[in-house]
XYZ file of C-alpha atoms in Angstrom:
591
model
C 47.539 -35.077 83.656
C 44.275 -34.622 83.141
C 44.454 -31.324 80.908
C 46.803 -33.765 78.823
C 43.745 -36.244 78.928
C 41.451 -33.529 77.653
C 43.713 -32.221 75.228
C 44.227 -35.941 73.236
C 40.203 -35.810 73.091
C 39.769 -33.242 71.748
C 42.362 -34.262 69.133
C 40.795 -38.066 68.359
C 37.356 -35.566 68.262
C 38.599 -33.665 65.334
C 40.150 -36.710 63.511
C 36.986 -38.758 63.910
C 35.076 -35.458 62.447
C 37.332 -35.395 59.674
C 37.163 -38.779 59.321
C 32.943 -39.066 58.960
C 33.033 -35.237 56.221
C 35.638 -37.055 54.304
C 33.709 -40.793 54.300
C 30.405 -38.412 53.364
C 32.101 -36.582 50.936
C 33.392 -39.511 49.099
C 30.107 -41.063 48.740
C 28.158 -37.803 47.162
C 31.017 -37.335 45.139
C 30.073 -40.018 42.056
C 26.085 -37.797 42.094
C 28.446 -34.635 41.679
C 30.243 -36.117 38.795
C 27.276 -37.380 37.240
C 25.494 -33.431 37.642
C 28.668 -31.890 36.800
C 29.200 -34.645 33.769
C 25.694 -33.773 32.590
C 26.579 -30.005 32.339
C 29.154 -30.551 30.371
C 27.707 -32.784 27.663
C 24.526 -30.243 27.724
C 26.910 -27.082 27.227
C 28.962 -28.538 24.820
C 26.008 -29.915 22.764
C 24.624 -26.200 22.912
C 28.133 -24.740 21.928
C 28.045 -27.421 18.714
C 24.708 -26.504 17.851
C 25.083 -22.956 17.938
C 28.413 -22.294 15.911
C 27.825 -25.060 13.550
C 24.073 -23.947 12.518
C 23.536 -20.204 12.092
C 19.613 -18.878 13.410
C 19.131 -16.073 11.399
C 16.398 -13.239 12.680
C 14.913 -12.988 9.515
C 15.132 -16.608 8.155
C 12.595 -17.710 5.969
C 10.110 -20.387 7.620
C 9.926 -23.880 6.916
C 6.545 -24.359 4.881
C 4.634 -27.233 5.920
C 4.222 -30.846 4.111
C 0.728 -29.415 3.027
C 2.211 -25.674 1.687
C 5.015 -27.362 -0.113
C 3.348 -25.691 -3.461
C 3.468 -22.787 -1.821
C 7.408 -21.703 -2.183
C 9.674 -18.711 -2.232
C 11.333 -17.522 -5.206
C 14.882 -16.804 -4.477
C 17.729 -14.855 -6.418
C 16.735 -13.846 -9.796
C 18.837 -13.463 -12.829
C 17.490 -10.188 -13.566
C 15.624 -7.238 -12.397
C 16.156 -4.679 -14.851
C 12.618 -4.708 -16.300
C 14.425 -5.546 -19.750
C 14.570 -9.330 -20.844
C 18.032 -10.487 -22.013
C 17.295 -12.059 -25.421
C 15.684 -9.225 -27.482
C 15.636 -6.755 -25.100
C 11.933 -6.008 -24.423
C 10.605 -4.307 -21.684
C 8.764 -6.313 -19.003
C 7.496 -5.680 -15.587
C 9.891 -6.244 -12.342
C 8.111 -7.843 -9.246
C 8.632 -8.956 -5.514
C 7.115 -9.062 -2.407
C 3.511 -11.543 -1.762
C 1.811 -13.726 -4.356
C -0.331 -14.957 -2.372
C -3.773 -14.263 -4.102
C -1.565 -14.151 -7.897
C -1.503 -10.740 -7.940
C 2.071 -9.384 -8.944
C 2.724 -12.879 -10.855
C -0.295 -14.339 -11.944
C 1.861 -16.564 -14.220
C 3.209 -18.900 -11.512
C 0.767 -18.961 -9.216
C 2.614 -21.613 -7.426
C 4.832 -18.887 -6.024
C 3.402 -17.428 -2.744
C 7.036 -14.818 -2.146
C 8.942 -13.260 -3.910
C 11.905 -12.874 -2.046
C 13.792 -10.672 -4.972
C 13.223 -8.385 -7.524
C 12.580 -10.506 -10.774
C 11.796 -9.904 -14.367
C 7.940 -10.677 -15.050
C 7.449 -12.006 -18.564
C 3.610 -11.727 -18.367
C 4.324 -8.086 -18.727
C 6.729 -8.210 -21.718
C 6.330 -5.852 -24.511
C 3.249 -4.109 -22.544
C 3.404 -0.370 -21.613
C 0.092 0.445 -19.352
C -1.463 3.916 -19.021
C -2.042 2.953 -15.231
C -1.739 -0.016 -12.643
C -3.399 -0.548 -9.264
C -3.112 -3.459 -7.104
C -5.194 -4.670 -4.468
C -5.129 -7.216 -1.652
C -6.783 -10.082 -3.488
C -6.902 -8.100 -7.110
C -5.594 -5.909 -9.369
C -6.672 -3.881 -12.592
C -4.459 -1.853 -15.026
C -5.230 0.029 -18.265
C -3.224 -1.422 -21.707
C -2.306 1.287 -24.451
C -5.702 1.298 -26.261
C -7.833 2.670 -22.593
C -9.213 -1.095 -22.200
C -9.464 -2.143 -18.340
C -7.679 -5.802 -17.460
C -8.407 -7.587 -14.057
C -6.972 -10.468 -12.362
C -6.068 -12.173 -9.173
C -7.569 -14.649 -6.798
C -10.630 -12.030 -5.805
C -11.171 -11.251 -9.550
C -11.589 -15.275 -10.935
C -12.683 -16.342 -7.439
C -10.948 -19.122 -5.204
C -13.064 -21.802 -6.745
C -13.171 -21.192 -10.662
C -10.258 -23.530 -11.369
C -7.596 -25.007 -10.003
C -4.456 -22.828 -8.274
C -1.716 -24.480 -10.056
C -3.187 -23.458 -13.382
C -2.199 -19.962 -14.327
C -5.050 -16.984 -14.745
C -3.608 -13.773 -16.700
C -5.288 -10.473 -17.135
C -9.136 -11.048 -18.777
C -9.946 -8.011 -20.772
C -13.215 -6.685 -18.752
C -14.245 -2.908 -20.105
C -12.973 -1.775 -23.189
C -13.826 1.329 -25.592
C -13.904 3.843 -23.159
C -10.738 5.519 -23.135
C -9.793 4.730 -20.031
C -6.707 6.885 -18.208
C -7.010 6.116 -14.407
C -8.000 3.023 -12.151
C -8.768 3.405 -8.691
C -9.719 0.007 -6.602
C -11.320 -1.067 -3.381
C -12.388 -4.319 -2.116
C -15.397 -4.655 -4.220
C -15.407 -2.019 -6.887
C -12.937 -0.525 -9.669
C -13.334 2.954 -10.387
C -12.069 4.041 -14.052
C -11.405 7.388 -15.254
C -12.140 8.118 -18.999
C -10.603 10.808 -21.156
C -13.658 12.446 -21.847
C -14.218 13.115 -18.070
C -16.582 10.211 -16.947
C -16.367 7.933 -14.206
C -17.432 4.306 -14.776
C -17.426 1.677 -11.332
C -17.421 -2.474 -12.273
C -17.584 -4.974 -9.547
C -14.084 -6.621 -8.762
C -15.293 -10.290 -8.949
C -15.723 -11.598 -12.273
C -19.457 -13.459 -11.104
C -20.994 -9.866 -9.681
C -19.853 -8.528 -13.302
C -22.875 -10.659 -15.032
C -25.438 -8.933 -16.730
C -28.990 -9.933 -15.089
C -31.160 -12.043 -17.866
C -34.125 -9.619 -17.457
C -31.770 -6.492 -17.831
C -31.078 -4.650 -21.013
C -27.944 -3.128 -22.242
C -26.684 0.299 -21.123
C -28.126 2.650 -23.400
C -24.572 3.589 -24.435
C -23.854 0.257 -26.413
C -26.951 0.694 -28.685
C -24.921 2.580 -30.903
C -23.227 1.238 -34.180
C -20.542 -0.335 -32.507
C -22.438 -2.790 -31.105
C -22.511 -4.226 -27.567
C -19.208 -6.170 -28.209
C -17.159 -3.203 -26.901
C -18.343 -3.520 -23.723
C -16.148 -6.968 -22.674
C -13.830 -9.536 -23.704
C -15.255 -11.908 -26.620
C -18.708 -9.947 -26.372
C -19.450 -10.774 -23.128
C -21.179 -7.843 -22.213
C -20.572 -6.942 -18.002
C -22.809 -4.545 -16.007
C -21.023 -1.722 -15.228
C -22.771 2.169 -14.466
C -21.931 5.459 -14.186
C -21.226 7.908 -11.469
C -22.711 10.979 -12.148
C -22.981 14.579 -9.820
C -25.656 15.329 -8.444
C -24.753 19.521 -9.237
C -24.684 19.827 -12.588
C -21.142 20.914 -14.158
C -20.307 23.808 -15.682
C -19.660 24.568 -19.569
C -16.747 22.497 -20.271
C -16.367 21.229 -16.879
C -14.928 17.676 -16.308
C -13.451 14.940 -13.735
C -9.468 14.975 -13.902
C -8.740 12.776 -11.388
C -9.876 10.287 -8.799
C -9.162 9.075 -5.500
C -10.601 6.078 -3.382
C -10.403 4.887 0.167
C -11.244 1.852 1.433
C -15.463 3.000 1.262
C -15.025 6.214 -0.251
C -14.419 8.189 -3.086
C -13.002 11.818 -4.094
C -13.291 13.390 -7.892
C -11.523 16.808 -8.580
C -12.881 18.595 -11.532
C -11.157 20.723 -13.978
C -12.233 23.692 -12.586
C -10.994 22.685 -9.258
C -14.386 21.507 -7.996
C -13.740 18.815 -5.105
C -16.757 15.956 -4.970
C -17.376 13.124 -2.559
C -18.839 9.556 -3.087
C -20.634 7.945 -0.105
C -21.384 10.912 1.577
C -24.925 10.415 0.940
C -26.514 7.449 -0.481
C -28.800 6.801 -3.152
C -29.970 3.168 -3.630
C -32.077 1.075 -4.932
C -34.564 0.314 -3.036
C -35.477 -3.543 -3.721
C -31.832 -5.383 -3.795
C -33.156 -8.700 -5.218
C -34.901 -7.272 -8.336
C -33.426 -8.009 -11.410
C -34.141 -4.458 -13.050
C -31.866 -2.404 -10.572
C -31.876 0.986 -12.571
C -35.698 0.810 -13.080
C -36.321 0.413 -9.110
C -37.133 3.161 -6.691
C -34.436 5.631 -4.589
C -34.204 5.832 -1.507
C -32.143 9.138 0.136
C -30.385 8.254 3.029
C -28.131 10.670 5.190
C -25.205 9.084 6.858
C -24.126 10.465 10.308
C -20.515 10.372 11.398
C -20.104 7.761 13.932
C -18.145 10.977 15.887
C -21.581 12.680 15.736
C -23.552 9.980 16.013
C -21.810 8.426 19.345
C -19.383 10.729 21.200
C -18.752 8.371 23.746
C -18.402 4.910 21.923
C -14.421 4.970 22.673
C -15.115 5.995 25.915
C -15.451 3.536 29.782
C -18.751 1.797 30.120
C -19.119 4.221 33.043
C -19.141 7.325 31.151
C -20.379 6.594 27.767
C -24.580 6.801 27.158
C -26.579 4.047 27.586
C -27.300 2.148 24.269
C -30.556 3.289 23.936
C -29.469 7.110 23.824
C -27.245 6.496 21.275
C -28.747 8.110 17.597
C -28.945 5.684 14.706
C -25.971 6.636 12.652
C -28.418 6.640 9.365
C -31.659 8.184 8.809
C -33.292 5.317 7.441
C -33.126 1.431 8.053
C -31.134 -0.090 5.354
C -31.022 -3.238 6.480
C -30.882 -6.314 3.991
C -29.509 -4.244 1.382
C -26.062 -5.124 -0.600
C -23.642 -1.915 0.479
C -20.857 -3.649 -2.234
C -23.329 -3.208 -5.138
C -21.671 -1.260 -7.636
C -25.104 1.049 -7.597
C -24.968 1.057 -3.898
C -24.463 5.007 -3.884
C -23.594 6.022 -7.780
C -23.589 9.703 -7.166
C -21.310 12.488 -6.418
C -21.889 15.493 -3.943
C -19.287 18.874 -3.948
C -18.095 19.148 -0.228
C -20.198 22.197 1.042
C -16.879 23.564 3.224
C -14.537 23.239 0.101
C -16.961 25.481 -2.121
C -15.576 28.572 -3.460
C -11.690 27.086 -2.938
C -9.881 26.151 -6.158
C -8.151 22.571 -5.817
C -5.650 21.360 -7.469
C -4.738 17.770 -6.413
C -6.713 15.334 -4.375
C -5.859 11.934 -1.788
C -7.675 9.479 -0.152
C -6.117 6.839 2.576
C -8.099 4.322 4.153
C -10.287 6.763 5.661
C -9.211 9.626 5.363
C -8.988 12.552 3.280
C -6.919 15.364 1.759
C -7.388 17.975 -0.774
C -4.560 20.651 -1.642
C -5.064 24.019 -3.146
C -3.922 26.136 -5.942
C -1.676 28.132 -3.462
C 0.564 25.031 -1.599
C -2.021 24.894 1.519
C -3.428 21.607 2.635
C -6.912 20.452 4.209
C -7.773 16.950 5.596
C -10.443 15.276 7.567
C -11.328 11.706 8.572
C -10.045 8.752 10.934
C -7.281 10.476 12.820
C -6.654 7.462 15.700
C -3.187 7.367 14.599
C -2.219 11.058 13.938
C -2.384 10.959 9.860
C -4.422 13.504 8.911
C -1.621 15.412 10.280
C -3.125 17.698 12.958
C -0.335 17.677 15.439
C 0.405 16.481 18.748
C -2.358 18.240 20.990
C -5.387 16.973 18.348
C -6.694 14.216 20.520
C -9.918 13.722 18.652
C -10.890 10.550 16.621
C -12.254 11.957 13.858
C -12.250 14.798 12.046
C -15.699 15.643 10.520
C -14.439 19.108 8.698
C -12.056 19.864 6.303
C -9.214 21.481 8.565
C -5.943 23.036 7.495
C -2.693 21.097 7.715
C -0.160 23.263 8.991
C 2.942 21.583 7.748
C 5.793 24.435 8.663
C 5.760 23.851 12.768
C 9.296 22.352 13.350
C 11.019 25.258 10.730
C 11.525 29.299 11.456
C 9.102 31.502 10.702
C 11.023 33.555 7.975
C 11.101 30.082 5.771
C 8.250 30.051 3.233
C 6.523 26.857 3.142
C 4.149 25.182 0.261
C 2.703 21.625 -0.129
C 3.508 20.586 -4.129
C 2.334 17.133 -3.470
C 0.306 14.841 -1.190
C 0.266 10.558 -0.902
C -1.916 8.550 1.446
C -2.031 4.795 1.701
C -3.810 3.334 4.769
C -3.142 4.976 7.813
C -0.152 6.488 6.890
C 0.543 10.330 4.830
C 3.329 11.790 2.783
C 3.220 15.654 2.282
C 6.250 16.952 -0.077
C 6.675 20.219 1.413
C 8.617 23.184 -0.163
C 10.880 25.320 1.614
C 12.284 28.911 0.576
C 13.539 32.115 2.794
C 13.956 34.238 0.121
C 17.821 34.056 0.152
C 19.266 30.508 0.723
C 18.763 27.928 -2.066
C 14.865 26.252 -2.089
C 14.552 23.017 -0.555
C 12.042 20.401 -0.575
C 11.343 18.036 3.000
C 9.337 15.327 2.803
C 6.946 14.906 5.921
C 4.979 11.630 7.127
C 2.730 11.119 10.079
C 0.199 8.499 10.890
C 0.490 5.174 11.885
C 4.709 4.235 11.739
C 4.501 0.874 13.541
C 6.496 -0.735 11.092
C 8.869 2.297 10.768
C 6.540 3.863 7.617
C 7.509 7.014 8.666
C 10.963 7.388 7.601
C 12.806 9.043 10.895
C 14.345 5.942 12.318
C 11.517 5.607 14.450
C 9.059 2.613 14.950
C 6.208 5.024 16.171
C 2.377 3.799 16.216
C 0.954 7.087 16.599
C 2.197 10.497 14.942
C 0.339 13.610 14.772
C 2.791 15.979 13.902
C 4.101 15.686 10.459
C 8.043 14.739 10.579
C 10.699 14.630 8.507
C 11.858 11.578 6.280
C 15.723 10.936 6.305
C 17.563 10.534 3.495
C 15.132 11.715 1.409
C 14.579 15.686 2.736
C 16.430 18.737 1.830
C 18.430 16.666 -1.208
C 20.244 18.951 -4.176
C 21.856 18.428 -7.054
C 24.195 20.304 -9.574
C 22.031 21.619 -12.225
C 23.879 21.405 -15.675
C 21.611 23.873 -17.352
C 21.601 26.817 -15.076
C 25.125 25.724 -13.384
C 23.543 26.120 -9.744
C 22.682 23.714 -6.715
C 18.776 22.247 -7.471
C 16.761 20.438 -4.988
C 15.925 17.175 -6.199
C 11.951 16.463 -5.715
C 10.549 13.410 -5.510
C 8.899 12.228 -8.846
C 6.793 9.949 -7.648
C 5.800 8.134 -3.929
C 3.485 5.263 -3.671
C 2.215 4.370 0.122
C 0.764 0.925 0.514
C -1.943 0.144 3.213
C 0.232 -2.166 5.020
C 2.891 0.259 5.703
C 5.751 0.337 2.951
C 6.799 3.559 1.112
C 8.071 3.491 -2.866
C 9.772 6.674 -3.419
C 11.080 7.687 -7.216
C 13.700 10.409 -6.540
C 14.114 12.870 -9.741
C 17.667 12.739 -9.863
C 17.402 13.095 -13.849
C 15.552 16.216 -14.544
C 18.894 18.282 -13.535
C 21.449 15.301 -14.622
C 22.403 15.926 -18.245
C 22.657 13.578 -20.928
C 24.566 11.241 -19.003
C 21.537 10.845 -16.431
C 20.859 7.092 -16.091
C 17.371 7.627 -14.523
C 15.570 7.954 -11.204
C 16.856 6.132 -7.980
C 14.180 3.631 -6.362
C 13.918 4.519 -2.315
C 11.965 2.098 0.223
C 11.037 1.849 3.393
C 9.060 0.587 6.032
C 7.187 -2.722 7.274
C 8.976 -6.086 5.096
C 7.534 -8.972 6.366
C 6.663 -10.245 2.866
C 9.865 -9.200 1.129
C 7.857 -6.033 -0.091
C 10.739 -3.546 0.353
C 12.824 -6.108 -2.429
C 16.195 -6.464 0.019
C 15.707 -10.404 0.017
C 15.436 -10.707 4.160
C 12.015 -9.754 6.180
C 13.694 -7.165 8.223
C 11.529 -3.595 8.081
C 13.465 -0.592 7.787
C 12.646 2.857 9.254
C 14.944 4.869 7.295
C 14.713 5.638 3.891
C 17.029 3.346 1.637
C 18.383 2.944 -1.588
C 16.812 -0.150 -3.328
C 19.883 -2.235 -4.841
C 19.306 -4.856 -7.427
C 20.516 -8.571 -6.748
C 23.272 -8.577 -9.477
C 24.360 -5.214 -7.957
C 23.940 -1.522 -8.638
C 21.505 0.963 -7.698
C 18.245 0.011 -8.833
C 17.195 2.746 -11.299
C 14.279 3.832 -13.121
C 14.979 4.245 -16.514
C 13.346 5.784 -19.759
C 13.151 4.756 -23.055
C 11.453 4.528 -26.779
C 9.895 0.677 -27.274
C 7.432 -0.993 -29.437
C 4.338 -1.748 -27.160
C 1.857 -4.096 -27.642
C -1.983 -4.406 -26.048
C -2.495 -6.639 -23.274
C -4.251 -9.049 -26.291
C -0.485 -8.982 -27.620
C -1.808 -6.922 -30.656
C 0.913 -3.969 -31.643
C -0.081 -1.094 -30.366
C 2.477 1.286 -31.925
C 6.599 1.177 -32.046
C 9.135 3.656 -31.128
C 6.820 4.700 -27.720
C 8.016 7.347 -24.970
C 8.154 4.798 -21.833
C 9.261 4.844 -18.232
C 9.109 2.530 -15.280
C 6.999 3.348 -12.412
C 6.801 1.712 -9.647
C 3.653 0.956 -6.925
C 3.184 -0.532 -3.565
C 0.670 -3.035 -3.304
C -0.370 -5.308 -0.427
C 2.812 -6.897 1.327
C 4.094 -6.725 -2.620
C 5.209 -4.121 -5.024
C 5.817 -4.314 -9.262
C 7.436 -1.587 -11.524
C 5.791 -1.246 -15.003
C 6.457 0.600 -17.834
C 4.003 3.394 -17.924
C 3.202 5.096 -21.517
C 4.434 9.142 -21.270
């Protein structure tokens, strides 16, 4: 009886427990529903959200109330470089407008998110183009020099809705070649002279109290020397070694402080290597005022230890002065601030035959394929290889660009590019029996995927090879064999995009339809022309908006002066194309 007893306990135990879980259950059930009912509306919000509006990864960003003048052109109607009513040639741009640099026209447009016909270009062949970050320069068919851009008129000279096109600036000199920095424009006569004008448009004012050059006391009058006889200070560099009989600068090549000048006897020279100034900068007679020398000491030289820890660097007294002299207080962007030339003493005796200057860096190639560079080498682009841990390189030193290929191939450089911290080398290969091949190699700084390999890559010191672009051929109609196709032309721009021109006409026939346009690298301002702000680390094929390849082409056109004077009709023409600041433009570049 009484295990019965126990037994009908325990039973009324469990039922009461059941009982109290169920009672408790039932009362946190309506906070459940109202958690689990929140869920719901929250996850099916999200699930609306995200299939009815579509987050691209390279969607354009929504300007602000304030930058609403600031807009993005979109598709064009055509990017052929030839307008569509009378057929004229024009220039084809994309990429930043920031400063009114590639489309000084419509200065209202800060992108250019597609390649699009340029009208202030139309009719106008140029004998060169250069484009900085906040200006730009070019050469018209008569040798006159044209600037423009925010940094050329200034910020504050008129209003930035109104348009500012190319002011004439230097004329009747012949001009053939423009190289620019921040401050200064370096021009390149005919005759073999080297002229430097300030980049701003106030620096470019004669001084009251200074006479003309002695140049424009001639006949012709001191109206040559700038738009509307305005006459603008400009000088000469000159070398310091006298040339030899005949002798003469063929080309020229600037850095971002620095200058190289190859002569026609093969003669390398270097601005800024040593400085020559004046030695009063507020006096109004600057080419009447005093020299003073002044030996600069490579910061390598001068401080071994200033990358180094705190604890094993030398103390800041130890350190040498990285220049002889005090030059404090005096103007370093002066166009006179150092206006001579000095032959490299390493590079004497060796015959060059093409020169190339990045940022800070620089390269010089010789009559027989071999390559020497020196400079800023933080990021591998002088081109040293892998093991070269050192920061600078304060010697010319030989690029050896046939590591990664046997040693029975043959290897020569046939052409060099450099554009901020990034190289190109064009590199010819031959074993004596197999068909000859050209790679193209890159090192340097690849953040942004500059150097072609399908690699994003800060740092390369050992030259690699570009894909898509290396060890190309073509049928050759002439000789009825396999021909590598070289690159005709690469442009590298100090941000980190590549322009490459591919040759594929000089074997094509008379069918050929020109030269394919190649691009790669960083895109963050629509610079590489594929309308989204993805970068791309592999070489591609640039395809216009309205589809098709977009090729180079060639042609005979009338061309006028930047003045819109007729120059001459019927004119050998082609488009080139250069890489500017987050921006690039194709021109049509007199033959």
């Amino acid at each position: 009886m009484f295990k019965r007893t126990a037994t009908q306990a325990w039973r009324f135990r469990r039922l009461h427990s059941h009982i109290s879980h169920t009672a408790q259950a039932a009362r946190a059930r309506p906070a459940q529903s109202v958690v689990i009912a929140s869920c719901a509306a929250a996850t099916a919000g999200l699930l609306w959200y995200s299939f009815g509006t579509t987050i691209h990864n390279d969607a354009i960003i929504t300007p602000k109330p304030e930058d609403t003048h600031k807009s993005v052109q979109e598709a064009p109607t055509s990017s052929t470089g030839i307008t569509e009513g009378d057929g004229s040639i024009c220039a084809v741009v994309w990429g930043s407008n920031q400063y009114d640099v590639i489309n000084p026209n419509e200065p209202g447009v800060q992108r250019v998110q597609y390649p699009v016909n340029a009208s202030w270009l139309k009719d106008v062949a140029l004998r060169d183009l250069r484009l900085h970050e906040r200006h730009a320069a070019c050469v018209d068919a008569r040798g006159d020099v044209y600037q423009w851009g925010e940094g050329f008129f200034g910020s504050n000279s008129t209003s930035k809705s109104e348009p500012q096109g190319p002011k004439l600036t230097l004329r009747g000199h012949n001009i053939i070649q423009l190289q620019l920095t921040e401050s200064r424009i370096y021009a390149l006569s005919a005759s073999g002279k080297i002229y430097v004008i300030a980049a701003n448009a106030e620096q470019q004012k004669m001084p009251s109290s200074k006479p003309l050059p002695v140049s424009t006391t001639s006949w012709w009058g001191p109206w040559i020397w700038g738009a509307q006889g305005d006459a603008i200070d400009f000088t000469e560099i000159a070398p310091k070694q006298k040339l030899g009989r005949g002798e003469q600068f063929v080309s020229i090549s600037a850095g971002s402080n620095h200058l190289l000048a190859l002569t026609s006897s093969g003669r390398t020279m270097l601005g800024l290597r040593k400085f020559d100034i004046p030695a009063a900068p507020n006096s109004t007679d600057v080419a009447s005022s005093p020299r003073i020398p002044v030996e600069l000491v490579p910061r390598a030289v001068a401080d071994s230890f200033a990358t180094a820890s705190p604890f094993s660097r030398s103390a800041a007294s130890a350190v040498p002065s990285s220049t002889s002299t005090n030059i404090d207080g005096i103007d370093d962007q002066h166009i006179r601030f150092s206006d001579a030339l000095f032959e490299i003493p390493s590079l004497k005796g060796i015959k060059v035959s093409q020169i190339a200057a990045g940022d800070r860096t620089s390269f010089v190639m010789t009559d027989s394929g071999r390559v020497l560079g020196w400079g800023a080498n933080e990021f591998g682009q002088i081109g040293l290889g892998g093991n070269m841990t050192l920061d600078t390189i304060i010697l010319p030193t030989e690029v050896i660009l046939s590591r990664n290929v046997p040693g029975s191939v043959r290897t020569r450089c046939i052409d060099i590019s450099a554009g901020g911290d990034l190289t190109c080398f064009v590199a010819e290969r031959t074993d004596g029996e197999s068909l000859v091949y050209a790679d193209l190699l890159t090192c340097g700084n690849g953040q942004w995927g500059g150097l072609g390999n399908n690699l994003y890559s800060n740092a390369q010191g050992n030259p690699v090879r570009a894909k898509n672009v290396s060890g190309l051929r073509e049928y050759n109609e002439d000789s009825r064999t396999m021909s590598p196709i070289l690159p005709h032309a690469i442009s590298v721009s100090p941000t980190g995009h590549v322009l490459l021109t591919l040759d594929t006409q000089a074997h094509g026939g008379p069918g050929g339809l020109g030269r394919d346009l190649v691009a790669w690298g960083t895109n963050h301002d629509y610079q590489l022309g594929t309308g989204k702000r993805s970068s791309l680390a592999v070489p591609t094929t640039l395809e216009r908006p309205e589809g098709g390849r977009f090729i180079l082409g060639q042609r005979k056109a009338l061309v006028r002066d930047l003045s819109g004077n007729i120059w001459k009709k019927k004119v050998g023409v082609e488009q080139c194309a250069v890489a500017g600041y987050g921006n690039s433009i194709i021109y049509w570049k007199i033959k």
